[in-house]
PDB file of C-alpha atoms in Angstrom:
ATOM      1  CA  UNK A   1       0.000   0.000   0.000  1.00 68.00           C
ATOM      2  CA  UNK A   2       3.010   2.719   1.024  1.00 68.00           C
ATOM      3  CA  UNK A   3       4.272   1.805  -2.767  1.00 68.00           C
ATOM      4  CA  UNK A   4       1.699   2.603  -4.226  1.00 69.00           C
ATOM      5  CA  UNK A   5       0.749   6.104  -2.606  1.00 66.00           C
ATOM      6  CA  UNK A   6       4.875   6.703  -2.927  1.00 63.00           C
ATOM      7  CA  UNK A   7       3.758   6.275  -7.111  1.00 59.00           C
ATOM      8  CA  UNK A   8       1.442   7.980  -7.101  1.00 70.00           C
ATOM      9  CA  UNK A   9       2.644  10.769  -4.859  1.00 61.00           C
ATOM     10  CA  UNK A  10       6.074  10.435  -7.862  1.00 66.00           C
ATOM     11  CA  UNK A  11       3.758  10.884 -10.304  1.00 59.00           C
ATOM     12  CA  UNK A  12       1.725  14.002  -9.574  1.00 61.00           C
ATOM     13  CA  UNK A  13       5.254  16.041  -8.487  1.00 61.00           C
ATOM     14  CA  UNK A  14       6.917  14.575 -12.113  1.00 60.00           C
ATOM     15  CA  UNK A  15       3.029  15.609 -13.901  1.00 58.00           C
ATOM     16  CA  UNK A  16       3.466  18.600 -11.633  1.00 57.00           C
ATOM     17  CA  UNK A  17       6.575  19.983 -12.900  1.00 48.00           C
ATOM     18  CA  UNK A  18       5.782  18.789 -16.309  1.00 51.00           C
ATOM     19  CA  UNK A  19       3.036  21.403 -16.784  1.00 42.00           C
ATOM     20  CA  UNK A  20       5.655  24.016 -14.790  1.00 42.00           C
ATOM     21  CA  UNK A  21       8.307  23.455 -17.044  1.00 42.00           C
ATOM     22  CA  UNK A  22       6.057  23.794 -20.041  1.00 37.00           C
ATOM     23  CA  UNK A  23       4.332  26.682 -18.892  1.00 37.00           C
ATOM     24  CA  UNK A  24       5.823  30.281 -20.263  1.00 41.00           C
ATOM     25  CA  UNK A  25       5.852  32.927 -18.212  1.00 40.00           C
ATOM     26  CA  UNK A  26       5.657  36.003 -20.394  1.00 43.00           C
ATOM     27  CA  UNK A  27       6.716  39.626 -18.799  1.00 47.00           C
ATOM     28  CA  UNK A  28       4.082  41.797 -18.583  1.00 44.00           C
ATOM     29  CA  UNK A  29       5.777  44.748 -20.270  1.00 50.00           C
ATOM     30  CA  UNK A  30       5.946  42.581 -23.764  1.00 56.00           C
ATOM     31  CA  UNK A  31       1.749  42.092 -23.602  1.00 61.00           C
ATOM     32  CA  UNK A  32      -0.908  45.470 -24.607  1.00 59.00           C
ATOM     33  CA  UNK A  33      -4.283  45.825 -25.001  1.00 60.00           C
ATOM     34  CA  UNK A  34      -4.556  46.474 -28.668  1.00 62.00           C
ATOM     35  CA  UNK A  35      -7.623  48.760 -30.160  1.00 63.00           C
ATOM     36  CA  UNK A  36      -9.711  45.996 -29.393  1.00 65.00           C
ATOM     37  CA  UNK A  37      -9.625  45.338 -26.318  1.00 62.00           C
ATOM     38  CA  UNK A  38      -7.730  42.138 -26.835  1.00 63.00           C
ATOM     39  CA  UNK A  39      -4.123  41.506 -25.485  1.00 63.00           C
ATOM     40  CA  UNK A  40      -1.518  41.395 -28.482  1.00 65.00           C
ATOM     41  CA  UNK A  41       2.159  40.285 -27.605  1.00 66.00           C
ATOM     42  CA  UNK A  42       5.106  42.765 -28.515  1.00 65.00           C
ATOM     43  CA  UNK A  43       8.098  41.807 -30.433  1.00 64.00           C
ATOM     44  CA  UNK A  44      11.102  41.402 -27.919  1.00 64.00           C
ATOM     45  CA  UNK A  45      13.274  44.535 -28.205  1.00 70.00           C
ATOM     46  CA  UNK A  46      16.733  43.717 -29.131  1.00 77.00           C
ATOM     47  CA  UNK A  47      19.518  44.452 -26.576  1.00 90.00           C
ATOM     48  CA  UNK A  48      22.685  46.013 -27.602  1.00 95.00           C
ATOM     49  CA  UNK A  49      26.261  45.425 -25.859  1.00 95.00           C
ATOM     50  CA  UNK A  50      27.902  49.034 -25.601  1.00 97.00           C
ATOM     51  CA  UNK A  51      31.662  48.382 -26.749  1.00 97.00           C
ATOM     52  CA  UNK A  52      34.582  50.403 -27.214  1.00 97.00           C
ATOM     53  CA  UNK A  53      35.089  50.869 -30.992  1.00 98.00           C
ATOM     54  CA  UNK A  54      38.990  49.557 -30.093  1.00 98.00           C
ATOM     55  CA  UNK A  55      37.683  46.127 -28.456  1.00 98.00           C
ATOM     56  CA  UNK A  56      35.636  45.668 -31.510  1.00 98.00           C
ATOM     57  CA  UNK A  57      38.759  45.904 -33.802  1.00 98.00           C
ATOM     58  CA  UNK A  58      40.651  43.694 -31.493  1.00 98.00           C
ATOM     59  CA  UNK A  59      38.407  40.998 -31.728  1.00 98.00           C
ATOM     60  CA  UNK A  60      35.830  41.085 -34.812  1.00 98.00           C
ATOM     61  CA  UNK A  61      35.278  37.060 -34.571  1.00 98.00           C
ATOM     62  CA  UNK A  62      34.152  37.371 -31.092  1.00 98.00           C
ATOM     63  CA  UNK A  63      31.501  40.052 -31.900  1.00 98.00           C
ATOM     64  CA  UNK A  64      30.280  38.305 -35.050  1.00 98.00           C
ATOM     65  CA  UNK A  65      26.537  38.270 -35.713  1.00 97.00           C
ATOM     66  CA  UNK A  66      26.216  39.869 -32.292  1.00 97.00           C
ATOM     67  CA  UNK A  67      24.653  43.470 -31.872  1.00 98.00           C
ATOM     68  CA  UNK A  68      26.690  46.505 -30.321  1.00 98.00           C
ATOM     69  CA  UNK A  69      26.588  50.229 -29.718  1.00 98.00           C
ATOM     70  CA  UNK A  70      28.876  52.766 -29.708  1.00 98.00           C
ATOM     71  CA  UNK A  71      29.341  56.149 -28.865  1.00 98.00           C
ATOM     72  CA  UNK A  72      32.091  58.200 -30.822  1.00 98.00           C
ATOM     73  CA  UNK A  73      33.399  61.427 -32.307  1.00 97.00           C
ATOM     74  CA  UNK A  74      31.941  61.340 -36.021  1.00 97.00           C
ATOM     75  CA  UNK A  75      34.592  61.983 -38.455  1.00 97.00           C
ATOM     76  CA  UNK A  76      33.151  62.031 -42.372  1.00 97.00           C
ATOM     77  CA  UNK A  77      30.724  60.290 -44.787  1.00 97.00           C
ATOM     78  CA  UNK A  78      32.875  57.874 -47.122  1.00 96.00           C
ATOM     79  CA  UNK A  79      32.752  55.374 -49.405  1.00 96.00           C
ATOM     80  CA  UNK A  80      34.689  53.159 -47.542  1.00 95.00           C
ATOM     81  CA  UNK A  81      33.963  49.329 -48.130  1.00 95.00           C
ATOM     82  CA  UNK A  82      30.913  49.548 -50.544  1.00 97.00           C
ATOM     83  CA  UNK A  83      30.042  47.201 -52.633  1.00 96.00           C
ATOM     84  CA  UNK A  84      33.274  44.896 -51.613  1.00 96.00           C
ATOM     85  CA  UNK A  85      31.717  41.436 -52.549  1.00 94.00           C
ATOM     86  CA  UNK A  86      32.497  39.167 -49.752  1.00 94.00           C
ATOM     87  CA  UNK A  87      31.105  41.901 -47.357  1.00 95.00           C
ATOM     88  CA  UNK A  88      28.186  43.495 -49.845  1.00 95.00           C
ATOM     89  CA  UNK A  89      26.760  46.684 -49.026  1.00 96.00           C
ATOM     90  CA  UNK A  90      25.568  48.205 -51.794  1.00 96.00           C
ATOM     91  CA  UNK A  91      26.645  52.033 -52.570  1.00 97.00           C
ATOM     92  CA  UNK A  92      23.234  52.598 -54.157  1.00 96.00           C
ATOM     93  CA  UNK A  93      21.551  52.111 -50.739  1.00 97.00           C
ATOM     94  CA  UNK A  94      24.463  52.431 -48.072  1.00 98.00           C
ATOM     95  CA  UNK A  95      26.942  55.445 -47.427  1.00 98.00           C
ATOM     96  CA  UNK A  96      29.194  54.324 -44.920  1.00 98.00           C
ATOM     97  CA  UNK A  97      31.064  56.482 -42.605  1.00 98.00           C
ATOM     98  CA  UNK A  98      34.322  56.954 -40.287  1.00 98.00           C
ATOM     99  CA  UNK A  99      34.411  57.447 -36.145  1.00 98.00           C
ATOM    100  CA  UNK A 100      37.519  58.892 -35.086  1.00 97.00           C
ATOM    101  CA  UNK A 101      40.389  56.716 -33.085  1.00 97.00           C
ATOM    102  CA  UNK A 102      39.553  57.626 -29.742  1.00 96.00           C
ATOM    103  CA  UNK A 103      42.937  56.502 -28.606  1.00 95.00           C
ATOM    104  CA  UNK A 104      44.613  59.482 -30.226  1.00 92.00           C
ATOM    105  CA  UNK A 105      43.609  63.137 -29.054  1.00 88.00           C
ATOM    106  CA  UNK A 106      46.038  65.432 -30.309  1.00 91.00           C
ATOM    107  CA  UNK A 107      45.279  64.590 -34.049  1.00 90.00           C
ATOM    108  CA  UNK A 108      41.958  63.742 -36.343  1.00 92.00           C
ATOM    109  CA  UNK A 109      42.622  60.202 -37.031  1.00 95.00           C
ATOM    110  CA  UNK A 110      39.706  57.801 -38.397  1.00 97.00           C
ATOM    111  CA  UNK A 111      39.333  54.731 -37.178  1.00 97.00           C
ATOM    112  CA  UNK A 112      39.363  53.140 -40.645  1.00 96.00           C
ATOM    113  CA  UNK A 113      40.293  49.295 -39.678  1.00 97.00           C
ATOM    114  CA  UNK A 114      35.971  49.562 -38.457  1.00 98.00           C
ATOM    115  CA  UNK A 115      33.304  49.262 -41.960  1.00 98.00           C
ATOM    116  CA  UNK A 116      30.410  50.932 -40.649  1.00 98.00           C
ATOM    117  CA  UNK A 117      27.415  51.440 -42.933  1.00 98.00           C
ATOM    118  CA  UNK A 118      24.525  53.315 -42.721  1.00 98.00           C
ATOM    119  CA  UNK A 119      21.355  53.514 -44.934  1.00 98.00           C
ATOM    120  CA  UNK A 120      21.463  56.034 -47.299  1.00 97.00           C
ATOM    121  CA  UNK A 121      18.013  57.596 -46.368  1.00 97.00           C
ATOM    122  CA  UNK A 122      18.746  57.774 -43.229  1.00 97.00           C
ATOM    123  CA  UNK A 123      22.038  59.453 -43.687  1.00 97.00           C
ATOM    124  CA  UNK A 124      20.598  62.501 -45.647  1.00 96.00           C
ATOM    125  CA  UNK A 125      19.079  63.191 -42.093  1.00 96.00           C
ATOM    126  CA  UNK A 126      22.804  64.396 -41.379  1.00 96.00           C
ATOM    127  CA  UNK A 127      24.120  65.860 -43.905  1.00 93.00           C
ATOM    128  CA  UNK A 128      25.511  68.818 -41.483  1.00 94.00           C
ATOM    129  CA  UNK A 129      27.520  66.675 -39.566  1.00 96.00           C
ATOM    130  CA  UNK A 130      30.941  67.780 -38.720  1.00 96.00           C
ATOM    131  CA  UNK A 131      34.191  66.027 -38.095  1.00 95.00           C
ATOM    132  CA  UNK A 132      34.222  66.084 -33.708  1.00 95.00           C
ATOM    133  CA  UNK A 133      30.317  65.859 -33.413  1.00 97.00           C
ATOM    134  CA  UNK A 134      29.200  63.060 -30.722  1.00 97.00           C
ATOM    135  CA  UNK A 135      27.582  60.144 -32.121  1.00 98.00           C
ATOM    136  CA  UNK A 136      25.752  56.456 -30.768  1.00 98.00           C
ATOM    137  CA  UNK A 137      24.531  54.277 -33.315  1.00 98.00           C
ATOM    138  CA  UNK A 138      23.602  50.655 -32.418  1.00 98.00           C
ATOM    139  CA  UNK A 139      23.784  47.891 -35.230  1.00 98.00           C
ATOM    140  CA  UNK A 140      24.993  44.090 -35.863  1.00 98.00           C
ATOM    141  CA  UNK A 141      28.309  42.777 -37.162  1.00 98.00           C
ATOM    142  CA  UNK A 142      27.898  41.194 -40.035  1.00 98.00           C
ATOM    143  CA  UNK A 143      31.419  39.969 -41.281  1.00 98.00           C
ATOM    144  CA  UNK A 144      34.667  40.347 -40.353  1.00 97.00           C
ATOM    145  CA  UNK A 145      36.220  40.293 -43.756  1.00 97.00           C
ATOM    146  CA  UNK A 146      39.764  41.359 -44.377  1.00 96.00           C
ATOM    147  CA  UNK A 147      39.915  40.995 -40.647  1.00 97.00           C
ATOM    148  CA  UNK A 148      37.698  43.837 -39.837  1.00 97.00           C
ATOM    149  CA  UNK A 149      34.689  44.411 -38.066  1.00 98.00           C
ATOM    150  CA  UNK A 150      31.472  45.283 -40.791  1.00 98.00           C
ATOM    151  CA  UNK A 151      28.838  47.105 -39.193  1.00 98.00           C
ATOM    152  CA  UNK A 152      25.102  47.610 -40.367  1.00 98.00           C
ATOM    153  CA  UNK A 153      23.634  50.319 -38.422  1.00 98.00           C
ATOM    154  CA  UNK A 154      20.039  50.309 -37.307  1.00 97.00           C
ATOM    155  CA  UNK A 155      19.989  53.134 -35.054  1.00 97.00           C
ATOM    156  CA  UNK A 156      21.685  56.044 -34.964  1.00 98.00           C
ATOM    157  CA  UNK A 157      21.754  59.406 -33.096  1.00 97.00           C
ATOM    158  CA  UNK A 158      23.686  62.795 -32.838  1.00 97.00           C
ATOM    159  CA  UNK A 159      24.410  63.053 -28.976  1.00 97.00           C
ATOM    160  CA  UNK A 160      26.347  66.870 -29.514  1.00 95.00           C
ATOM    161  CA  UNK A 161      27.570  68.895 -32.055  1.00 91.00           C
ATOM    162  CA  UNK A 162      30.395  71.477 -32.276  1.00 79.00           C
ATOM    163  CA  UNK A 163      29.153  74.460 -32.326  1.00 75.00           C
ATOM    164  CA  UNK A 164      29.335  76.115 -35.795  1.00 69.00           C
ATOM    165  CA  UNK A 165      31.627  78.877 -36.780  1.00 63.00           C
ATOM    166  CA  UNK A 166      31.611  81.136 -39.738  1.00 59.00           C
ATOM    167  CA  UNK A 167      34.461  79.024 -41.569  1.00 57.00           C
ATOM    168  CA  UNK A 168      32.031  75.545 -41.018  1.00 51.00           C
TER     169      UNK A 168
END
């Protein structure tokens, strides 16, 4: 008799923690009421490692497919790594652009070694940048050709600028 109530006490804890384990808690910030009255799940927001731009050109495999953000002095609009075939980004709908090497402060230096690109429509937004302005832009590395980091930008933001002077 004590073997079977040990059974069947084993199996309502193992049923127990059966439905437990396949029971999904979901955080209440990721669930709305929608128009309807109805609940509608959110998509998860993605979560972005800030790095220094200088660990991320020390070690491009290790941030592979991974998504950063970075905060840097803007240098200039370029060309730089468009339409390069084993990393494509096409220059019809990217302009990439250069951060300066914030390990060097007496001189303007970019920090060329790092491909960052940026849609083109978005970039228009910024046209006035200037080399010095504060910058964060969040995005995912996407190859590490030639050894270097390739970065496809899905946010970005002016933090300061310089302020202008008649020769700017």
């Amino acid at each position: 008799m004590n073997k079977i109530k040990s059974l069947i006490l084993i199996l309502a804890v193992v049923t127990g923690l059966n439905v437990f384990a396949s029971t999904r808690v979901v955080p209440s910030s990721s669930v709305v009421l929608n128009s309807n009255g109805m609940t509608q799940r959110l998509a998860p927001q993605k979560t972005y490692t800030q790095v220094s731009p200088l660990d991320l050109v020390a070690r491009p495999n290790f941030y592979l497919n991974k998504t950063v953000k970075i905060r840097a002095k803007f240098d200039k609009f370029s060309t730089l790594g468009l339409d390069y075939k084993p990393a494509m980004k096409s220059s019809e709908k990217y302009i990439s652009f250069l951060i300066q090497r914030p390990d060097i402060t007496d001189h303007n230096i970019p920090l060329s070694e790092l491909k960052i690109f940026l849609d083109r429509t978005e970039a228009e937004k910024y046209i006035d940048l200037n080399s010095g302005d504060i910058v964060e832009f969040s995005g995912r590395v996407f190859s590490t050709a030639l050894g270097d980091p390739w970065l496809e930008v899905n946010t970005f933001t002016v933090i300061s600028s310089k302020p202008k002077t008649e020769n700017n």
